[in-house]
PDB file of C-alpha atoms and ligand atoms in Angstrom:
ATOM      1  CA  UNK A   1       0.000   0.000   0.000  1.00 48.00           C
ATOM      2  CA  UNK A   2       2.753   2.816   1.123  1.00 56.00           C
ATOM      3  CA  UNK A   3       4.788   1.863  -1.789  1.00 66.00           C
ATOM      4  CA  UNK A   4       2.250   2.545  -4.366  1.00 86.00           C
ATOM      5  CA  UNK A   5       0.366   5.879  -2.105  1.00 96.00           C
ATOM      6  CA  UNK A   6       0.846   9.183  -4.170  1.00 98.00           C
ATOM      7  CA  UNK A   7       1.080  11.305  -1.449  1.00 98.00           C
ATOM      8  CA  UNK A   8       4.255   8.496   0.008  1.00 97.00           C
ATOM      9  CA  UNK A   9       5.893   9.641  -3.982  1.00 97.00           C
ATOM     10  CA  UNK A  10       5.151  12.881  -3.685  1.00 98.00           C
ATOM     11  CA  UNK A  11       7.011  13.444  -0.248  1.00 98.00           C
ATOM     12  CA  UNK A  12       9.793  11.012  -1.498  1.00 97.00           C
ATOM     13  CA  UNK A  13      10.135  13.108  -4.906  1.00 96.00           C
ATOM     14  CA  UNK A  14       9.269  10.309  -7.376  1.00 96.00           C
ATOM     15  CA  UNK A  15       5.973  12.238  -8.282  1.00 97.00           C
ATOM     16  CA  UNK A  16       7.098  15.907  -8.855  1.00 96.00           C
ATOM     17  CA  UNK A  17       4.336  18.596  -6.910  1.00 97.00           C
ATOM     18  CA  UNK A  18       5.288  21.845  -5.546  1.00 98.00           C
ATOM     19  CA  UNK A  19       5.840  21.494  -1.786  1.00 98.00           C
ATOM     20  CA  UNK A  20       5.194  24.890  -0.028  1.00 98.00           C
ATOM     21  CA  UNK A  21       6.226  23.896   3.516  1.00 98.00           C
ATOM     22  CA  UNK A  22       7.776  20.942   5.282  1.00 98.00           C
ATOM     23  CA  UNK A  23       8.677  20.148   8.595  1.00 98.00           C
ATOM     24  CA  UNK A  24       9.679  17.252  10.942  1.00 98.00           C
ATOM     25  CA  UNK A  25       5.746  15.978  11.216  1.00 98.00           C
ATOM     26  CA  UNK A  26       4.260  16.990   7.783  1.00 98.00           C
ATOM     27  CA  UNK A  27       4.324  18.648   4.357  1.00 98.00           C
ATOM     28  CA  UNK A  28       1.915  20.835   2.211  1.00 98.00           C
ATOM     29  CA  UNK A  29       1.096  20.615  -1.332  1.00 98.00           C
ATOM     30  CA  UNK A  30      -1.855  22.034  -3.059  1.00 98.00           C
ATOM     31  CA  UNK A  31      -5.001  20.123  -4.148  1.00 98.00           C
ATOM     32  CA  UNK A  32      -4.698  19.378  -7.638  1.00 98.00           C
ATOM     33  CA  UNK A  33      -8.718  19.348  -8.461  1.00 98.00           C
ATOM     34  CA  UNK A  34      -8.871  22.417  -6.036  1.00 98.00           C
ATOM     35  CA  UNK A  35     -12.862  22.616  -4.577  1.00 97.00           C
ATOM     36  CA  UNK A  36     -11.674  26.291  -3.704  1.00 97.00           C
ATOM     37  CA  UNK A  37      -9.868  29.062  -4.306  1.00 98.00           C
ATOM     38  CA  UNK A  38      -7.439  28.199  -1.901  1.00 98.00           C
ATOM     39  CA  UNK A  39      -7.472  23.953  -1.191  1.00 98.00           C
ATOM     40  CA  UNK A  40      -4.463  22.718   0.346  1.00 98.00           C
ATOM     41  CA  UNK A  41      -3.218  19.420   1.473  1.00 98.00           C
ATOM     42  CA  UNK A  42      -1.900  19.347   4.863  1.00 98.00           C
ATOM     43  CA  UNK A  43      -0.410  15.247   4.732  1.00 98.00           C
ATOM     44  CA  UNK A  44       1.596  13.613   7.353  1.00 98.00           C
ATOM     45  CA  UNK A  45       5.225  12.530   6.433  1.00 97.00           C
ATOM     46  CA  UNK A  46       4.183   9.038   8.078  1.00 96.00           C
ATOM     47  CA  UNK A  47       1.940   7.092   5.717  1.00 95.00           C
ATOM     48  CA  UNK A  48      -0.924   6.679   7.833  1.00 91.00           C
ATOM     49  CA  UNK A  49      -4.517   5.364   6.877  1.00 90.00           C
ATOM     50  CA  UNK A  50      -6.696   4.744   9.399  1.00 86.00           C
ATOM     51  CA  UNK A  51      -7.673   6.702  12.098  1.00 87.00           C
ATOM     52  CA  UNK A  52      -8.872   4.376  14.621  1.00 87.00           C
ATOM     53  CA  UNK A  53      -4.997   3.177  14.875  1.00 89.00           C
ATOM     54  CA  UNK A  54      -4.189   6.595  16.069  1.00 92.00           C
ATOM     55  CA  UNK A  55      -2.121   6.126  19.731  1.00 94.00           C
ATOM     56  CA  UNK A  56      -0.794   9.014  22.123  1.00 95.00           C
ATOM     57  CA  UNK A  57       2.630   8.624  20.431  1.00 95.00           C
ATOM     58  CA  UNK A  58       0.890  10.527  17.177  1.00 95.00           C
ATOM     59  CA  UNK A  59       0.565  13.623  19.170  1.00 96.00           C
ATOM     60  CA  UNK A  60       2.990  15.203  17.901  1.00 97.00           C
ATOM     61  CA  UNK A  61       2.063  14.313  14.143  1.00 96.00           C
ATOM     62  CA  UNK A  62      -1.247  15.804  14.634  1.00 96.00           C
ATOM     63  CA  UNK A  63      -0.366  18.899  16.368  1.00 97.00           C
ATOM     64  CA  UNK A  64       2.905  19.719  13.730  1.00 98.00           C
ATOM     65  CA  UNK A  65      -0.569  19.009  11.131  1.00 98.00           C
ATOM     66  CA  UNK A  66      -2.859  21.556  12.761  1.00 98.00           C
ATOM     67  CA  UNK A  67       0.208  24.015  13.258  1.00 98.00           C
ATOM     68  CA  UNK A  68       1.110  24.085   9.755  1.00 98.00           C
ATOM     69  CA  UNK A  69      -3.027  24.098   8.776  1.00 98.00           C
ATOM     70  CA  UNK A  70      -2.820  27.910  10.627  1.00 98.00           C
ATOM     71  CA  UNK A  71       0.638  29.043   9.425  1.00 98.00           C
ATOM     72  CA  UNK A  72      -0.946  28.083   5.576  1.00 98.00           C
ATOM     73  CA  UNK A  73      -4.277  29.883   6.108  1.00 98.00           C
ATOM     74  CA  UNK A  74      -2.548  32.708   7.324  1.00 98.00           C
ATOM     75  CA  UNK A  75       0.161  33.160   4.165  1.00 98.00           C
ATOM     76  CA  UNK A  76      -2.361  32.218   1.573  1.00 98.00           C
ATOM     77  CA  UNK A  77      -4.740  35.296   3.027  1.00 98.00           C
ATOM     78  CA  UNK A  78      -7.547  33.485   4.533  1.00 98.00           C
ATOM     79  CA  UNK A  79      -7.339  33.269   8.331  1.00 98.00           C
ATOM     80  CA  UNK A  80      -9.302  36.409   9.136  1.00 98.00           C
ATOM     81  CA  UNK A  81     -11.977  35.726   6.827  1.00 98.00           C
ATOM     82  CA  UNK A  82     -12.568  32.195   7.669  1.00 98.00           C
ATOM     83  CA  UNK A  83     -11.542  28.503   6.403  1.00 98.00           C
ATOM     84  CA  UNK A  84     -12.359  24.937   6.881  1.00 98.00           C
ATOM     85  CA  UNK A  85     -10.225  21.661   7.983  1.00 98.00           C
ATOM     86  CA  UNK A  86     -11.803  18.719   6.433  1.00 97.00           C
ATOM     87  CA  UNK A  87     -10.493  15.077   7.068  1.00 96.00           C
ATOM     88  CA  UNK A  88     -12.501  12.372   4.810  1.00 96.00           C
ATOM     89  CA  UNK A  89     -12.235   9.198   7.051  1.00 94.00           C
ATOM     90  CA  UNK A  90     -13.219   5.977   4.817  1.00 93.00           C
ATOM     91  CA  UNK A  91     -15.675   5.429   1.917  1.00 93.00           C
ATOM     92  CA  UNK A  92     -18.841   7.148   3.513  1.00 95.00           C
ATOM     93  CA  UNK A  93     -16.660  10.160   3.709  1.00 95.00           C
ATOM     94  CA  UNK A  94     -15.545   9.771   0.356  1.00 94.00           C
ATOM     95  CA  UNK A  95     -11.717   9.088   0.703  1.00 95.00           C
ATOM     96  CA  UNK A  96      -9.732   8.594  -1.820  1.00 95.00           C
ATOM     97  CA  UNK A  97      -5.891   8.702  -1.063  1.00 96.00           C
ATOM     98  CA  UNK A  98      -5.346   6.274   2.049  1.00 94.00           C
ATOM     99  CA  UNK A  99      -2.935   8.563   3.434  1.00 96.00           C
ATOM    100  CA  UNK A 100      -4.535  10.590   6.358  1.00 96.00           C
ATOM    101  CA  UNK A 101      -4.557  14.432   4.975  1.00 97.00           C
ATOM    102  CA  UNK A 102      -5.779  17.353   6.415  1.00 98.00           C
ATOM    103  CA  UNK A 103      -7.836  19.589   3.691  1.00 98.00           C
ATOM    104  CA  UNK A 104      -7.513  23.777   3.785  1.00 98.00           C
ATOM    105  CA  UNK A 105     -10.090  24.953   2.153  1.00 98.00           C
ATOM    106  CA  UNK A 106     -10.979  28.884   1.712  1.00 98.00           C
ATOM    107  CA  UNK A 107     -11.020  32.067  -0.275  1.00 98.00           C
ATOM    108  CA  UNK A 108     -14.647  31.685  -0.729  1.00 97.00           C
ATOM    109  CA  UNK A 109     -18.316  31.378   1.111  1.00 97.00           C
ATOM    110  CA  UNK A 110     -18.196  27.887   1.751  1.00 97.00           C
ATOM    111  CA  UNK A 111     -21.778  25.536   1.729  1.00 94.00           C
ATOM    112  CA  UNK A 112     -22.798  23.649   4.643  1.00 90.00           C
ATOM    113  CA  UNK A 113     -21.473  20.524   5.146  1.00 85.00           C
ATOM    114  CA  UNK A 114     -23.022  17.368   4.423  1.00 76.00           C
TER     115      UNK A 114
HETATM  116  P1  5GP B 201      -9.619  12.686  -0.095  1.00 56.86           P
HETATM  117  O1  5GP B 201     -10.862  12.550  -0.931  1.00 56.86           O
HETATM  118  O2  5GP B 201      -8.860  11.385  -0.007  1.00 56.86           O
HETATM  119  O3  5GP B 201      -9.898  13.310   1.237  1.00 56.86           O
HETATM  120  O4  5GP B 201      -8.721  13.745  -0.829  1.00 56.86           O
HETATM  121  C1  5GP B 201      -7.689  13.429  -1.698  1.00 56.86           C
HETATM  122  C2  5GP B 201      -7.352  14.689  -2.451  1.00 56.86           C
HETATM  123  O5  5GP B 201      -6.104  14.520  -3.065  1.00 56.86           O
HETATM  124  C3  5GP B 201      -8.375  15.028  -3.547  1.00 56.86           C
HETATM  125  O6  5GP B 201      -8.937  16.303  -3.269  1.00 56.86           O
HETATM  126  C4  5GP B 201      -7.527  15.010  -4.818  1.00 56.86           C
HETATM  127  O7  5GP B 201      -7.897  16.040  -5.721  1.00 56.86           O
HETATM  128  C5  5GP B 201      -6.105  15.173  -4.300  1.00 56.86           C
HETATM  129  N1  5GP B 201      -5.090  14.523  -5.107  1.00 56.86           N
HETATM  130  C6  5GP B 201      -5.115  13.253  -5.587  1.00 56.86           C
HETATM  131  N2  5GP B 201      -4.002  12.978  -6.284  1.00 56.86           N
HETATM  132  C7  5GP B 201      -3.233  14.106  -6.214  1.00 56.86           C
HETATM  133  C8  5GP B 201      -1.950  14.439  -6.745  1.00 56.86           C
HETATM  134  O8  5GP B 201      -1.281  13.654  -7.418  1.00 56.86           O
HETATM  135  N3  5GP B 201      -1.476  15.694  -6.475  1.00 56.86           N
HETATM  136  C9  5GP B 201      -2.188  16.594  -5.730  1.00 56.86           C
HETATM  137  N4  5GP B 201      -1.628  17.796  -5.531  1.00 56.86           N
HETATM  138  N5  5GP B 201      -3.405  16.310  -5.219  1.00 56.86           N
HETATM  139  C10 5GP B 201      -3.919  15.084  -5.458  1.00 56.86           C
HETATM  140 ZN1   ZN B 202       1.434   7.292   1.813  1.00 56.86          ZN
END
């Protein structure tokens, strides 16, 4: 599974994408079929799938996640006027890379979820 996971190719630089920030926990790319005018991808540098097999020792992986989430929204202009984190969790969600990712999404009046 990691071996063939475009986000794993991405971070390893098999797949070129433009990386705009990476750190010890994560790295951020931007969506390629962008649902906004500003959608980021906020992906671990652990391939990671599943949430239920989070433990306490991935702390640190989601916090460096959220951190970077802020520091994005606030260079690419949206943190004043408002954004959305989105994780899809599994098929009812509507997940498609099995690599957990946290979505930026802003720039625009955003619908309700559901
Ligand atoms: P999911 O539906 O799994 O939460 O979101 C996966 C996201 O990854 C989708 O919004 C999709 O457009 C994006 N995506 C899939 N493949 C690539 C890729 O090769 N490069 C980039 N930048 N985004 C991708
Ligand atoms: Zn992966």
């Amino acid at each position: 599974m990691a071996e063939q996971c475009i986000f794993c190719k991405i971070r390893d630089g098999q797949v070129k994408s433009n990386i705009l920030h990476r750190d010890d926990t994560c790295f951020v790319i931007r969506d390629i079929a962008p649902k906004a005018p500003v959608h980021l991808l906020v992906i671990p540098n652990e391939h990671f799938t599943v949430l239920t097999s989070l433990t306490p020792g991935h702390a640190k992986m989601l916090g460096g996640m959220f951190i970077a989430a802020q520091q994005m929204a606030v260079r690419e202009g949206v943190d004043k006027a408002g954004y959305r984190l989105v994780i899809n969790q599994g098929d009812h969600a509507g997940q498609q890379v099995p690599h957990l990712h946290l979505h930026v999404l802003g720039g625009r009046q955003l619908t309700a979820m559901g």
